[in-house]
Structure formats: structure tokens, C-alpha cells
Amino acid sequence: MGIPLSIDRFEGDGKSIAVLLTDDGATINFPRALLPADAKPGDVLSMTLARDEAATKKVAADTRKIQDDLKATDPGGDLKL
């Protein structure tokens, strides 16, 4: 079961931001382009979030490689201004 969110209104340039309301009244600004094409104010949406373990590991590995590459080109020593 997803998290229920109601569409309160659309804002921004070209009404490109959907203002979504949670059950407790908190607002979430969300790109309208990611909503179903026929979504309109008053509609209730169901959102499900899940952790993507494989993508998380890939980002960590990519970041580690960039850091290692930077360390390999670092001449070391103190920074002189």
C-alpha cells in the first residue's frame, strides 16, 4: 500500500509544480511532469518509495573511484594562497 497524497494545486512557471498534501497536512512540491497526464487538483495519488540497493552501491563505487582518481593527481603538501 502506498502513501496517499492529494493534489492541492499547481504552481510555478507553466504550473509545472504540483503541491501535494499528506494526510497530516504537510506539503510536498513535486514535478508535475512526473504525475499521470490526467492528474488534476483534488485527485488522490498513491506513492510508494523503495530503497534501490544496487543503485546505492553503484553510486558509492563511482564516488570512491572519483575520489581515488583525484588522490592520484594530488601533489600533496600544504595549500598556499
C-alpha positions as CSV (number, residue, x, y, z in Angstrom):
1,M,0.0,0.0,0.0
2,G,1.4,3.4,-0.9
3,I,1.4,6.8,0.8
4,P,-1.8,8.7,0.0
5,L,-1.2,12.2,-1.4
6,S,-3.8,14.6,-2.6
7,I,-3.1,17.2,-5.3
8,D,-3.9,20.6,-3.8
9,R,-2.9,22.8,-6.8
10,F,-0.4,23.5,-9.5
11,E,2.1,26.4,-9.2
12,G,5.2,27.9,-10.8
13,D,6.1,28.8,-14.4
14,G,3.6,27.0,-16.6
15,K,2.0,25.4,-13.5
16,S,4.8,22.9,-13.6
17,I,4.9,22.2,-9.8
18,A,2.2,20.1,-8.1
19,V,1.6,20.9,-4.5
20,L,0.7,17.6,-2.8
21,L,-0.8,17.2,0.6
22,T,-0.1,14.4,3.0
23,D,-2.7,13.1,5.5
24,D,-1.2,15.3,8.2
25,G,-1.4,18.4,6.1
26,A,2.3,18.7,5.2
27,T,3.0,19.9,1.6
28,I,5.4,18.4,-0.9
29,N,6.4,20.3,-4.1
30,F,6.6,17.7,-6.9
31,P,7.3,18.0,-10.6
32,R,4.0,17.9,-12.5
33,A,5.7,16.1,-15.4
34,L,6.1,13.0,-13.1
35,L,2.4,12.8,-12.4
36,P,-0.1,10.9,-14.5
37,A,-1.0,13.0,-17.5
38,D,-4.7,13.3,-16.5
39,A,-3.9,14.2,-12.8
40,K,-5.9,17.3,-11.5
41,P,-6.4,19.1,-8.2
42,G,-8.5,17.0,-5.9
43,D,-7.1,13.7,-7.1
44,V,-5.6,11.4,-4.6
45,L,-2.4,9.6,-5.6
46,S,-0.7,6.6,-4.1
47,M,3.1,6.9,-3.8
48,T,5.4,4.0,-3.0
49,L,9.1,4.6,-2.1
50,A,11.7,1.8,-2.1
51,R,15.4,1.7,-1.5
52,D,17.4,0.6,-4.5
53,E,20.3,-1.3,-3.1
54,A,22.1,-1.9,-6.4
55,A,21.9,1.8,-7.4
56,T,23.1,2.8,-3.9
57,K,26.2,0.5,-4.2
58,K,26.9,1.8,-7.8
59,V,26.8,5.4,-6.6
60,A,29.2,4.6,-3.7
61,A,31.6,2.8,-6.0
62,D,31.5,5.6,-8.6
63,T,32.2,8.2,-5.9
64,R,35.0,6.1,-4.5
65,K,36.6,5.8,-7.9
66,I,36.4,9.6,-8.5
67,Q,38.0,10.2,-5.1
68,D,40.8,7.7,-5.8
69,D,41.4,9.4,-9.2
70,L,41.7,12.8,-7.5
71,K,44.0,11.5,-4.8
72,A,46.3,10.1,-7.6
73,T,46.7,13.5,-9.1
74,D,47.1,15.4,-5.8
75,P,50.6,16.7,-5.4
76,G,50.2,16.7,-1.6
77,G,51.6,19.3,0.8
78,D,50.1,22.4,2.2
79,L,47.8,24.7,0.3
80,K,49.5,28.1,-0.5
81,L,47.3,31.1,-1.0
